[in-house]
Amino acid sequence: MSENEKHGKGGVYSVKGEEFDRDSRYIPTRIVKDPAPGSDDYPVEPGRYRLVAAYACPWANRAIIDRDLLGLQDVISMGNPGPTHDADSWTFDLDPGGVDPVLGIPKLKDAYLKRFPDYSRGITVPALVDETTGEVVTNDFPQITKDLFFEWKDFHKDGAPDLWPEDRREEMEAVMERIYTEVNNGVYRCGFAGSQEAYDAAYERLFTALDWLEERLADSRYLMGDKITEADVRLFTTLVRFDPVYHGHFKCNRNKLTEMPNLWGYARDLFQTPGFGDNVDFQQIKDHYYKVHTDLNPLGIVPLGPDLSGWTTPSGRG
């Protein structure tokens, strides 16, 4: 890892050239219902895989929420690293003895190296690990959540939401792409800008997108209509971190989420939906960003605010 590269939650990012750039190269292996002959893909098999996902991380939080929404808790086990880590690996410091009770490892890196002894990229979450071998299968976070829906459908609970509705899918893919580039990644583009010019441009892009979402949600309960979809999961994990972290720590401070009426009501509506707010840990979120990003917060002081009690107030969007 060069002096211009740092390990981030969604991969290795670079500030070389002053503009934040996320390295989105992940392990491409998938877990699928019917692996093609000769492929490296793994078969869907209940009880075989462990989702390693930190509550602090927005990319991992997506997989945690989808697993709950689809009712896969008894089909795919879950291990949760603590909120802080060093440049080497996420660690299981919240578990007794600092060891994952199923995988028997103190660092997620151990599962990566067991399959790829010379693995040199970022040790990221979420990751799916094969419990039978202890080897990492994949850390491709957008593909993981997509496969939880399409490939594990036989094991979804009765009444599981249709997170990828066929009749809205093309539009939803476009909406999710804009959310990813301009919002999910946009807050990082602000926070890790390497120059005033890069920051100014990132700031304008982020709030242009948030204004677009504010307008979109003026007459629609959710992003794609009256039902929750994957697009909502992907936006929620950024919104729920906005005021506690991104507004101050990443300088995304034109306004708070609480000052955008439609987005704030929408975010509370989701937060109060089973599977969303019960998978949010605000303290872990704040501990992670403020303690791990020592380049942005060298003293590691974690703010006591903001007041987060508003998340449980009525959303008015029923």
Tab-separated table of N, CA and C in Angstrom, residues 22-186:
chain	number	residue	atom	x	y	z
A	22	ARG	N	-12.273	5.487	-5.154
A	22	ARG	CA	-12.440	4.195	-4.484
A	22	ARG	C	-12.007	3.061	-5.402
A	23	ASP	N	-11.187	2.176	-4.880
A	23	ASP	CA	-10.798	0.975	-5.611
A	23	ASP	C	-11.911	-0.053	-5.433
A	24	SER	N	-12.626	-0.323	-6.507
A	24	SER	CA	-13.784	-1.218	-6.429
A	24	SER	C	-13.523	-2.590	-7.016
A	25	ARG	N	-12.288	-3.048	-6.903
A	25	ARG	CA	-11.968	-4.394	-7.370
A	25	ARG	C	-12.130	-5.375	-6.202
A	26	TYR	N	-13.074	-6.293	-6.357
A	26	TYR	CA	-13.388	-7.225	-5.285
A	26	TYR	C	-13.229	-8.666	-5.761
A	27	ILE	N	-13.316	-9.595	-4.823
A	27	ILE	CA	-13.250	-11.012	-5.163
A	27	ILE	C	-14.520	-11.359	-5.934
A	28	PRO	N	-14.421	-11.774	-7.185
A	28	PRO	CA	-15.613	-11.918	-8.032
A	28	PRO	C	-16.402	-13.207	-7.828
A	29	THR	N	-15.903	-14.121	-7.015
A	29	THR	CA	-16.622	-15.375	-6.779
A	29	THR	C	-18.019	-15.093	-6.238
A	30	ARG	N	-18.971	-15.896	-6.663
A	30	ARG	CA	-20.338	-15.733	-6.176
A	30	ARG	C	-20.840	-17.022	-5.538
A	31	ILE	N	-21.922	-16.915	-4.770
A	31	ILE	CA	-22.650	-18.075	-4.265
A	31	ILE	C	-23.969	-18.102	-5.026
A	32	VAL	N	-24.161	-19.125	-5.849
A	32	VAL	CA	-25.315	-19.156	-6.742
A	32	VAL	C	-26.052	-20.494	-6.633
A	33	LYS	N	-27.287	-20.474	-7.056
A	33	LYS	CA	-28.129	-21.673	-6.956
A	33	LYS	C	-27.588	-22.812	-7.810
A	34	ASP	N	-27.144	-22.471	-9.018
A	34	ASP	CA	-26.643	-23.497	-9.940
A	34	ASP	C	-25.312	-23.052	-10.539
A	35	PRO	N	-24.194	-23.313	-9.857
A	35	PRO	CA	-22.895	-22.904	-10.401
A	35	PRO	C	-22.639	-23.537	-11.768
A	36	ALA	N	-22.106	-22.752	-12.679
A	36	ALA	CA	-21.785	-23.267	-14.008
A	36	ALA	C	-20.617	-24.241	-13.909
A	37	PRO	N	-20.640	-25.318	-14.679
A	37	PRO	CA	-19.523	-26.273	-14.658
A	37	PRO	C	-18.198	-25.572	-14.943
A	38	GLY	N	-17.212	-25.863	-14.116
A	38	GLY	CA	-15.899	-25.277	-14.309
A	38	GLY	C	-15.719	-23.880	-13.750
A	39	SER	N	-16.800	-23.290	-13.210
A	39	SER	CA	-16.672	-21.937	-12.647
A	39	SER	C	-16.122	-22.013	-11.227
A	40	ASP	N	-15.709	-20.860	-10.700
A	40	ASP	CA	-15.221	-20.788	-9.329
A	40	ASP	C	-16.349	-20.519	-8.336
A	41	ASP	N	-17.569	-20.390	-8.834
A	41	ASP	CA	-18.680	-20.057	-7.955
A	41	ASP	C	-19.002	-21.200	-6.996
A	42	TYR	N	-19.584	-20.828	-5.879
A	42	TYR	CA	-19.962	-21.774	-4.834
A	42	TYR	C	-21.469	-22.026	-4.894
A	43	PRO	N	-21.925	-23.196	-4.425
A	43	PRO	CA	-23.362	-23.483	-4.454
A	43	PRO	C	-24.093	-22.925	-3.235
A	44	VAL	N	-25.312	-22.487	-3.445
A	44	VAL	CA	-26.183	-22.131	-2.330
A	44	VAL	C	-26.379	-23.359	-1.454
A	45	GLU	N	-26.144	-23.187	-0.163
A	45	GLU	CA	-26.265	-24.320	0.770
A	45	GLU	C	-26.530	-23.764	2.161
A	46	PRO	N	-27.733	-23.917	2.680
A	46	PRO	CA	-28.042	-23.394	4.014
A	46	PRO	C	-27.087	-23.925	5.071
A	47	GLY	N	-26.654	-23.053	5.955
A	47	GLY	CA	-25.787	-23.445	7.053
A	47	GLY	C	-24.314	-23.522	6.717
A	48	ARG	N	-23.960	-23.233	5.471
A	48	ARG	CA	-22.557	-23.387	5.078
A	48	ARG	C	-21.764	-22.081	5.160
A	49	TYR	N	-22.430	-20.946	5.030
A	49	TYR	CA	-21.703	-19.684	4.892
A	49	TYR	C	-21.960	-18.744	6.067
A	50	ARG	N	-20.974	-17.909	6.324
A	50	ARG	CA	-21.062	-16.920	7.398
A	50	ARG	C	-20.861	-15.529	6.810
A	51	LEU	N	-21.837	-14.673	7.043
A	51	LEU	CA	-21.722	-13.280	6.634
A	51	LEU	C	-20.952	-12.526	7.713
A	52	VAL	N	-19.801	-12.009	7.352
A	52	VAL	CA	-19.010	-11.194	8.278
A	52	VAL	C	-19.278	-9.743	7.923
A	53	ALA	N	-19.928	-9.036	8.831
A	53	ALA	CA	-20.386	-7.683	8.526
A	53	ALA	C	-20.376	-6.828	9.784
A	54	ALA	N	-19.712	-5.696	9.727
A	54	ALA	CA	-19.639	-4.782	10.859
A	54	ALA	C	-20.811	-3.805	10.813
A	55	TYR	N	-21.465	-3.614	11.946
A	55	TYR	CA	-22.570	-2.663	12.017
A	55	TYR	C	-22.108	-1.240	11.719
A	56	ALA	N	-20.838	-0.961	11.925
A	56	ALA	CA	-20.322	0.387	11.702
A	56	ALA	C	-20.258	0.763	10.228
A	57	CYS	N	-20.114	-0.221	9.363
A	57	CYS	CA	-19.818	0.020	7.952
A	57	CYS	C	-21.089	0.116	7.115
A	58	PRO	N	-21.268	1.175	6.329
A	58	PRO	CA	-22.498	1.296	5.530
A	58	PRO	C	-22.641	0.228	4.461
A	59	TRP	N	-21.526	-0.203	3.866
A	59	TRP	CA	-21.582	-1.219	2.820
A	59	TRP	C	-21.976	-2.564	3.416
A	60	ALA	N	-21.459	-2.874	4.599
A	60	ALA	CA	-21.822	-4.115	5.286
A	60	ALA	C	-23.239	-4.040	5.837
A	61	ASN	N	-23.640	-2.848	6.280
A	61	ASN	CA	-24.968	-2.671	6.849
A	61	ASN	C	-26.061	-3.044	5.849
A	62	ARG	N	-25.796	-2.839	4.548
A	62	ARG	CA	-26.760	-3.240	3.518
A	62	ARG	C	-27.047	-4.741	3.598
A	63	ALA	N	-25.974	-5.522	3.671
A	63	ALA	CA	-26.129	-6.979	3.699
A	63	ALA	C	-26.829	-7.433	4.975
A	64	ILE	N	-26.526	-6.787	6.102
A	64	ILE	CA	-27.176	-7.125	7.365
A	64	ILE	C	-28.683	-6.897	7.255
A	65	ILE	N	-29.066	-5.750	6.695
A	65	ILE	CA	-30.479	-5.410	6.562
A	65	ILE	C	-31.177	-6.369	5.601
A	66	ASP	N	-30.563	-6.629	4.440
A	66	ASP	CA	-31.184	-7.536	3.473
A	66	ASP	C	-31.366	-8.936	4.054
A	67	ARG	N	-30.374	-9.412	4.775
A	67	ARG	CA	-30.469	-10.741	5.396
A	67	ARG	C	-31.689	-10.804	6.300
A	68	ASP	N	-31.946	-9.750	7.062
A	68	ASP	CA	-33.104	-9.731	7.944
A	68	ASP	C	-34.411	-9.584	7.172
A	69	LEU	N	-34.439	-8.660	6.217
A	69	LEU	CA	-35.669	-8.436	5.461
A	69	LEU	C	-36.126	-9.711	4.746
A	70	LEU	N	-35.168	-10.479	4.250
A	70	LEU	CA	-35.490	-11.681	3.482
A	70	LEU	C	-35.661	-12.920	4.357
A	71	GLY	N	-35.353	-12.798	5.645
A	71	GLY	CA	-35.543	-13.913	6.565
A	71	GLY	C	-34.494	-14.998	6.454
A	72	LEU	N	-33.256	-14.600	6.198
A	72	LEU	CA	-32.179	-15.569	6.001
A	72	LEU	C	-31.319	-15.780	7.253
A	73	GLN	N	-31.816	-15.308	8.406
A	73	GLN	CA	-30.998	-15.382	9.619
A	73	GLN	C	-30.629	-16.812	10.010
A	74	ASP	N	-31.523	-17.757	9.771
A	74	ASP	CA	-31.248	-19.146	10.135
A	74	ASP	C	-30.586	-19.930	9.002
A	75	VAL	N	-30.363	-19.270	7.891
A	75	VAL	CA	-29.788	-19.922	6.712
A	75	VAL	C	-28.324	-19.528	6.519
A	76	ILE	N	-28.024	-18.263	6.809
A	76	ILE	CA	-26.657	-17.731	6.715
A	76	ILE	C	-26.312	-17.148	8.073
A	77	SER	N	-25.306	-17.680	8.728
A	77	SER	CA	-24.925	-17.163	10.044
A	77	SER	C	-24.227	-15.816	9.882
A	78	MET	N	-24.050	-15.112	10.985
A	78	MET	CA	-23.425	-13.790	10.887
A	78	MET	C	-22.425	-13.564	12.005
A	79	GLY	N	-21.263	-13.028	11.645
A	79	GLY	CA	-20.261	-12.599	12.601
A	79	GLY	C	-20.068	-11.100	12.459
A	80	ASN	N	-19.848	-10.420	13.592
A	80	ASN	CA	-19.774	-8.965	13.571
A	80	ASN	C	-18.467	-8.444	14.153
A	81	PRO	N	-17.554	-7.994	13.287
A	81	PRO	CA	-16.342	-7.352	13.794
A	81	PRO	C	-16.696	-6.086	14.567
A	82	GLY	N	-15.790	-5.669	15.430
A	82	GLY	CA	-15.992	-4.432	16.168
A	82	GLY	C	-15.862	-3.219	15.266
A	83	PRO	N	-16.160	-2.040	15.789
A	83	PRO	CA	-16.203	-0.846	14.954
A	83	PRO	C	-14.847	-0.262	14.576
A	84	THR	N	-13.799	-0.645	15.274
A	84	THR	CA	-12.486	-0.074	14.962
A	84	THR	C	-11.550	-1.154	14.423
A	85	HIS	N	-10.659	-0.730	13.572
A	85	HIS	CA	-9.675	-1.647	13.003
A	85	HIS	C	-8.443	-0.851	12.607
A	86	ASP	N	-7.352	-1.560	12.346
A	86	ASP	CA	-6.148	-0.889	11.871
A	86	ASP	C	-6.025	-1.112	10.366
A	87	ALA	N	-4.899	-0.759	9.796
A	87	ALA	CA	-4.708	-0.906	8.351
A	87	ALA	C	-4.621	-2.363	7.939
A	88	ASP	N	-4.464	-3.264	8.916
A	88	ASP	CA	-4.260	-4.674	8.600
A	88	ASP	C	-5.565	-5.415	8.364
A	89	SER	N	-6.561	-5.210	9.236
A	89	SER	CA	-7.763	-6.030	9.118
A	89	SER	C	-8.860	-5.573	10.073
A	90	TRP	N	-10.104	-5.903	9.721
A	90	TRP	CA	-11.183	-5.870	10.688
A	90	TRP	C	-10.941	-7.006	11.686
A	91	THR	N	-11.305	-6.768	12.944
A	91	THR	CA	-11.038	-7.748	13.997
A	91	THR	C	-12.317	-8.066	14.772
A	92	PHE	N	-12.314	-9.230	15.427
A	92	PHE	CA	-13.480	-9.688	16.175
A	92	PHE	C	-13.330	-9.343	17.659
A	93	ASP	N	-13.035	-8.093	17.932
A	93	ASP	CA	-12.723	-7.691	19.301
A	93	ASP	C	-13.956	-7.632	20.215
A	94	LEU	N	-15.157	-7.749	19.656
A	94	LEU	CA	-16.353	-7.763	20.491
A	94	LEU	C	-16.696	-9.172	20.977
A	95	ASP	N	-16.080	-10.186	20.387
A	95	ASP	CA	-16.347	-11.569	20.770
A	95	ASP	C	-15.433	-12.001	21.923
A	96	PRO	N	-15.867	-12.961	22.723
A	96	PRO	CA	-15.027	-13.456	23.824
A	96	PRO	C	-13.648	-13.876	23.325
A	97	GLY	N	-12.614	-13.361	23.958
A	97	GLY	CA	-11.251	-13.676	23.566
A	97	GLY	C	-10.827	-13.037	22.258
A	98	GLY	N	-11.676	-12.187	21.694
A	98	GLY	CA	-11.339	-11.526	20.436
A	98	GLY	C	-11.299	-12.482	19.253
A	99	VAL	N	-12.088	-13.565	19.310
A	99	VAL	CA	-12.084	-14.589	18.267
A	99	VAL	C	-13.520	-14.855	17.814
A	100	ASP	N	-13.741	-14.910	16.507
A	100	ASP	CA	-15.070	-15.247	16.008
A	100	ASP	C	-15.428	-16.657	16.480
A	101	PRO	N	-16.596	-16.830	17.109
A	101	PRO	CA	-16.923	-18.123	17.714
A	101	PRO	C	-17.172	-19.250	16.717
A	102	VAL	N	-17.435	-18.946	15.467
A	102	VAL	CA	-17.664	-19.971	14.458
A	102	VAL	C	-16.415	-20.215	13.630
A	103	LEU	N	-15.791	-19.158	13.166
A	103	LEU	CA	-14.616	-19.297	12.303
A	103	LEU	C	-13.338	-19.539	13.089
A	104	GLY	N	-13.339	-19.156	14.358
A	104	GLY	CA	-12.166	-19.382	15.201
A	104	GLY	C	-10.973	-18.527	14.838
A	105	ILE	N	-11.218	-17.330	14.297
A	105	ILE	CA	-10.123	-16.444	13.883
A	105	ILE	C	-10.263	-15.087	14.560
A	106	PRO	N	-9.143	-14.433	14.861
A	106	PRO	CA	-9.202	-13.104	15.475
A	106	PRO	C	-9.326	-11.976	14.451
A	107	LYS	N	-8.886	-12.254	13.212
A	107	LYS	CA	-8.915	-11.228	12.175
A	107	LYS	C	-9.598	-11.772	10.926
A	108	LEU	N	-10.405	-10.937	10.294
A	108	LEU	CA	-11.026	-11.349	9.041
A	108	LEU	C	-9.958	-11.656	7.996
A	109	LYS	N	-8.832	-11.010	8.100
A	109	LYS	CA	-7.732	-11.238	7.159
A	109	LYS	C	-7.348	-12.711	7.093
A	110	ASP	N	-7.501	-13.421	8.201
A	110	ASP	CA	-7.134	-14.834	8.231
A	110	ASP	C	-7.936	-15.639	7.218
A	111	ALA	N	-9.212	-15.292	7.043
A	111	ALA	CA	-10.051	-16.005	6.067
A	111	ALA	C	-9.647	-15.663	4.639
A	112	TYR	N	-9.225	-14.418	4.421
A	112	TYR	CA	-8.752	-14.007	3.097
A	112	TYR	C	-7.473	-14.767	2.742
A	113	LEU	N	-6.532	-14.801	3.687
A	113	LEU	CA	-5.231	-15.424	3.410
A	113	LEU	C	-5.340	-16.944	3.303
A	114	LYS	N	-6.359	-17.516	3.924
A	114	LYS	CA	-6.502	-18.966	3.834
A	114	LYS	C	-6.833	-19.387	2.405
A	115	ARG	N	-7.572	-18.535	1.711
A	115	ARG	CA	-7.878	-18.848	0.310
A	115	ARG	C	-6.849	-18.256	-0.645
A	116	PHE	N	-6.382	-17.043	-0.330
A	116	PHE	CA	-5.410	-16.350	-1.193
A	116	PHE	C	-4.191	-15.978	-0.341
A	117	PRO	N	-3.191	-16.856	-0.231
A	117	PRO	CA	-2.053	-16.598	0.651
A	117	PRO	C	-1.297	-15.308	0.350
A	118	ASP	N	-1.388	-14.831	-0.878
A	118	ASP	CA	-0.680	-13.601	-1.231
A	118	ASP	C	-1.635	-12.435	-1.422
A	119	TYR	N	-2.830	-12.500	-0.810
A	119	TYR	CA	-3.823	-11.436	-0.980
A	119	TYR	C	-3.270	-10.113	-0.460
A	120	SER	N	-3.329	-9.079	-1.284
A	120	SER	CA	-2.701	-7.808	-0.916
A	120	SER	C	-3.659	-6.624	-0.964
A	121	ARG	N	-4.922	-6.861	-1.282
A	121	ARG	CA	-5.875	-5.765	-1.357
A	121	ARG	C	-6.477	-5.511	0.020
A	122	GLY	N	-7.419	-4.578	0.095
A	122	GLY	CA	-8.037	-4.255	1.367
A	122	GLY	C	-8.864	-5.403	1.927
A	123	ILE	N	-8.814	-5.574	3.236
A	123	ILE	CA	-9.620	-6.587	3.921
A	123	ILE	C	-10.943	-5.918	4.278
A	124	THR	N	-11.959	-6.161	3.464
A	124	THR	CA	-13.183	-5.398	3.584
A	124	THR	C	-14.362	-6.230	4.066
A	125	VAL	N	-15.366	-5.527	4.581
A	125	VAL	CA	-16.662	-6.101	4.918
A	125	VAL	C	-17.708	-5.396	4.075
A	126	PRO	N	-18.788	-6.115	3.721
A	126	PRO	CA	-19.128	-7.478	4.105
A	126	PRO	C	-18.290	-8.505	3.353
A	127	ALA	N	-18.156	-9.656	3.964
A	127	ALA	CA	-17.505	-10.789	3.308
A	127	ALA	C	-18.294	-12.041	3.656
A	128	LEU	N	-18.395	-12.933	2.704
A	128	LEU	CA	-18.994	-14.237	2.955
A	128	LEU	C	-17.875	-15.259	3.053
A	129	VAL	N	-17.890	-16.049	4.113
A	129	VAL	CA	-16.839	-17.018	4.385
A	129	VAL	C	-17.448	-18.419	4.420
A	130	ASP	N	-16.766	-19.361	3.813
A	130	ASP	CA	-17.190	-20.756	3.811
A	130	ASP	C	-16.822	-21.370	5.158
A	131	GLU	N	-17.821	-21.724	5.945
A	131	GLU	CA	-17.552	-22.270	7.276
A	131	GLU	C	-16.862	-23.628	7.205
A	132	THR	N	-17.035	-24.351	6.108
A	132	THR	CA	-16.445	-25.695	6.020
A	132	THR	C	-14.942	-25.641	5.800
A	133	THR	N	-14.459	-24.559	5.209
A	133	THR	CA	-13.025	-24.434	4.936
A	133	THR	C	-12.382	-23.256	5.653
A	134	GLY	N	-13.185	-22.307	6.102
A	134	GLY	CA	-12.645	-21.105	6.711
A	134	GLY	C	-12.120	-20.107	5.699
A	135	GLU	N	-12.401	-20.334	4.409
A	135	GLU	CA	-11.894	-19.455	3.357
A	135	GLU	C	-12.933	-18.413	2.951
A	136	VAL	N	-12.465	-17.204	2.663
A	136	VAL	CA	-13.353	-16.175	2.143
A	136	VAL	C	-13.881	-16.611	0.779
A	137	VAL	N	-15.150	-16.330	0.523
A	137	VAL	CA	-15.742	-16.621	-0.775
A	137	VAL	C	-15.768	-15.358	-1.620
A	138	THR	N	-16.322	-14.287	-1.060
A	138	THR	CA	-16.435	-13.036	-1.802
A	138	THR	C	-16.556	-11.861	-0.853
A	139	ASN	N	-16.134	-10.696	-1.325
A	139	ASN	CA	-16.356	-9.443	-0.608
A	139	ASN	C	-16.980	-8.396	-1.528
A	140	ASP	N	-17.582	-8.862	-2.611
A	140	ASP	CA	-18.189	-7.980	-3.614
A	140	ASP	C	-19.541	-7.501	-3.085
A	141	PHE	N	-19.546	-6.382	-2.369
A	141	PHE	CA	-20.719	-6.006	-1.590
A	141	PHE	C	-21.991	-5.764	-2.412
A	142	PRO	N	-21.963	-5.132	-3.587
A	142	PRO	CA	-23.224	-4.988	-4.322
A	142	PRO	C	-23.736	-6.314	-4.864
A	143	GLN	N	-22.816	-7.213	-5.247
A	143	GLN	CA	-23.240	-8.522	-5.759
A	143	GLN	C	-23.775	-9.400	-4.632
A	144	ILE	N	-23.203	-9.267	-3.444
A	144	ILE	CA	-23.668	-10.057	-2.296
A	144	ILE	C	-25.143	-9.799	-2.047
A	145	THR	N	-25.538	-8.530	-1.978
A	145	THR	CA	-26.933	-8.238	-1.669
A	145	THR	C	-27.854	-8.639	-2.820
A	146	LYS	N	-27.374	-8.497	-4.037
A	146	LYS	CA	-28.188	-8.918	-5.177
A	146	LYS	C	-28.404	-10.433	-5.149
A	147	ASP	N	-27.353	-11.168	-4.830
A	147	ASP	CA	-27.465	-12.627	-4.792
A	147	ASP	C	-28.302	-13.106	-3.605
A	148	LEU	N	-28.280	-12.375	-2.497
A	148	LEU	CA	-29.144	-12.760	-1.380
A	148	LEU	C	-30.607	-12.783	-1.826
A	149	PHE	N	-30.951	-11.906	-2.741
A	149	PHE	CA	-32.326	-11.879	-3.238
A	149	PHE	C	-32.569	-12.933	-4.308
A	150	PHE	N	-31.751	-12.945	-5.352
A	150	PHE	CA	-32.039	-13.796	-6.501
A	150	PHE	C	-31.612	-15.256	-6.302
A	151	GLU	N	-30.451	-15.484	-5.712
A	151	GLU	CA	-29.920	-16.845	-5.626
A	151	GLU	C	-30.423	-17.618	-4.410
A	152	TRP	N	-30.799	-16.904	-3.355
A	152	TRP	CA	-31.267	-17.564	-2.132
A	152	TRP	C	-32.789	-17.519	-1.995
A	153	LYS	N	-33.479	-17.257	-3.086
A	153	LYS	CA	-34.935	-17.054	-3.044
A	153	LYS	C	-35.684	-18.245	-2.448
A	154	ASP	N	-35.188	-19.457	-2.668
A	154	ASP	CA	-35.868	-20.649	-2.141
A	154	ASP	C	-35.938	-20.649	-0.621
A	155	PHE	N	-35.111	-19.832	0.019
A	155	PHE	CA	-35.032	-19.847	1.477
A	155	PHE	C	-35.547	-18.550	2.098
A	156	HIS	N	-36.143	-17.683	1.279
A	156	HIS	CA	-36.727	-16.457	1.830
A	156	HIS	C	-37.923	-16.793	2.713
A	157	LYS	N	-38.169	-15.958	3.690
A	157	LYS	CA	-39.337	-16.154	4.553
A	157	LYS	C	-40.614	-15.828	3.780
A	158	ASP	N	-41.730	-16.353	4.231
A	158	ASP	CA	-43.018	-16.022	3.646
A	158	ASP	C	-43.265	-14.527	3.799
A	159	GLY	N	-43.690	-13.897	2.729
A	159	GLY	CA	-43.966	-12.471	2.779
A	159	GLY	C	-42.745	-11.587	2.674
A	160	ALA	N	-41.591	-12.153	2.307
A	160	ALA	CA	-40.386	-11.342	2.143
A	160	ALA	C	-40.625	-10.284	1.066
A	161	PRO	N	-40.088	-9.084	1.232
A	161	PRO	CA	-40.327	-8.025	0.250
A	161	PRO	C	-39.673	-8.319	-1.088
A	162	ASP	N	-40.294	-7.836	-2.138
A	162	ASP	CA	-39.735	-7.956	-3.483
A	162	ASP	C	-38.766	-6.799	-3.677
A	163	LEU	N	-37.517	-7.016	-3.296
A	163	LEU	CA	-36.539	-5.926	-3.314
A	163	LEU	C	-36.093	-5.544	-4.715
A	164	TRP	N	-36.337	-6.398	-5.700
A	164	TRP	CA	-35.942	-6.117	-7.080
A	164	TRP	C	-37.150	-6.309	-8.002
A	165	PRO	N	-38.175	-5.470	-7.894
A	165	PRO	CA	-39.390	-5.663	-8.683
A	165	PRO	C	-39.115	-5.604	-10.184
A	166	GLU	N	-39.611	-6.589	-10.896
A	166	GLU	CA	-39.349	-6.711	-12.322
A	166	GLU	C	-39.826	-5.492	-13.099
A	167	ASP	N	-40.993	-4.972	-12.735
A	167	ASP	CA	-41.576	-3.881	-13.514
A	167	ASP	C	-40.906	-2.530	-13.262
A	168	ARG	N	-40.050	-2.434	-12.254
A	168	ARG	CA	-39.357	-1.172	-11.964
A	168	ARG	C	-37.838	-1.310	-12.030
A	169	ARG	N	-37.372	-2.485	-12.460
A	169	ARG	CA	-35.952	-2.788	-12.293
A	169	ARG	C	-35.034	-1.883	-13.103
A	170	GLU	N	-35.395	-1.604	-14.339
A	170	GLU	CA	-34.509	-0.771	-15.162
A	170	GLU	C	-34.363	0.623	-14.561
A	171	GLU	N	-35.486	1.210	-14.156
A	171	GLU	CA	-35.430	2.527	-13.523
A	171	GLU	C	-34.688	2.451	-12.195
A	172	MET	N	-34.936	1.392	-11.431
A	172	MET	CA	-34.298	1.246	-10.129
A	172	MET	C	-32.784	1.140	-10.248
A	173	GLU	N	-32.311	0.421	-11.255
A	173	GLU	CA	-30.866	0.305	-11.467
A	173	GLU	C	-30.249	1.683	-11.715
A	174	ALA	N	-30.923	2.521	-12.483
A	174	ALA	CA	-30.420	3.866	-12.757
A	174	ALA	C	-30.430	4.721	-11.488
A	175	VAL	N	-31.501	4.594	-10.699
A	175	VAL	CA	-31.587	5.335	-9.443
A	175	VAL	C	-30.475	4.902	-8.491
A	176	MET	N	-30.256	3.599	-8.385
A	176	MET	CA	-29.213	3.092	-7.484
A	176	MET	C	-27.825	3.519	-7.938
A	177	GLU	N	-27.603	3.567	-9.242
A	177	GLU	CA	-26.299	3.992	-9.745
A	177	GLU	C	-26.029	5.444	-9.353
A	178	ARG	N	-27.040	6.295	-9.485
A	178	ARG	CA	-26.842	7.688	-9.098
A	178	ARG	C	-26.656	7.809	-7.589
A	179	ILE	N	-27.415	7.044	-6.822
A	179	ILE	CA	-27.254	7.065	-5.369
A	179	ILE	C	-25.847	6.629	-4.981
A	180	TYR	N	-25.348	5.576	-5.623
A	180	TYR	CA	-24.003	5.097	-5.289
A	180	TYR	C	-22.940	6.144	-5.610
A	181	THR	N	-22.952	6.652	-6.837
A	181	THR	CA	-21.873	7.559	-7.245
A	181	THR	C	-21.959	8.906	-6.544
A	182	GLU	N	-23.183	9.421	-6.362
A	182	GLU	CA	-23.325	10.790	-5.881
A	182	GLU	C	-23.585	10.910	-4.383
A	183	VAL	N	-24.140	9.860	-3.766
A	183	VAL	CA	-24.488	9.954	-2.343
A	183	VAL	C	-23.657	8.986	-1.505
A	184	ASN	N	-23.826	7.659	-1.732
A	184	ASN	CA	-23.044	6.688	-0.953
A	184	ASN	C	-21.554	6.988	-1.022
A	185	ASN	N	-21.065	7.192	-2.229
A	185	ASN	CA	-19.653	7.489	-2.428
A	185	ASN	C	-19.385	8.989	-2.342
A	186	GLY	N	-20.430	9.783	-2.560
A	186	GLY	CA	-20.274	11.237	-2.558
A	186	GLY	C	-19.831	11.794	-1.228
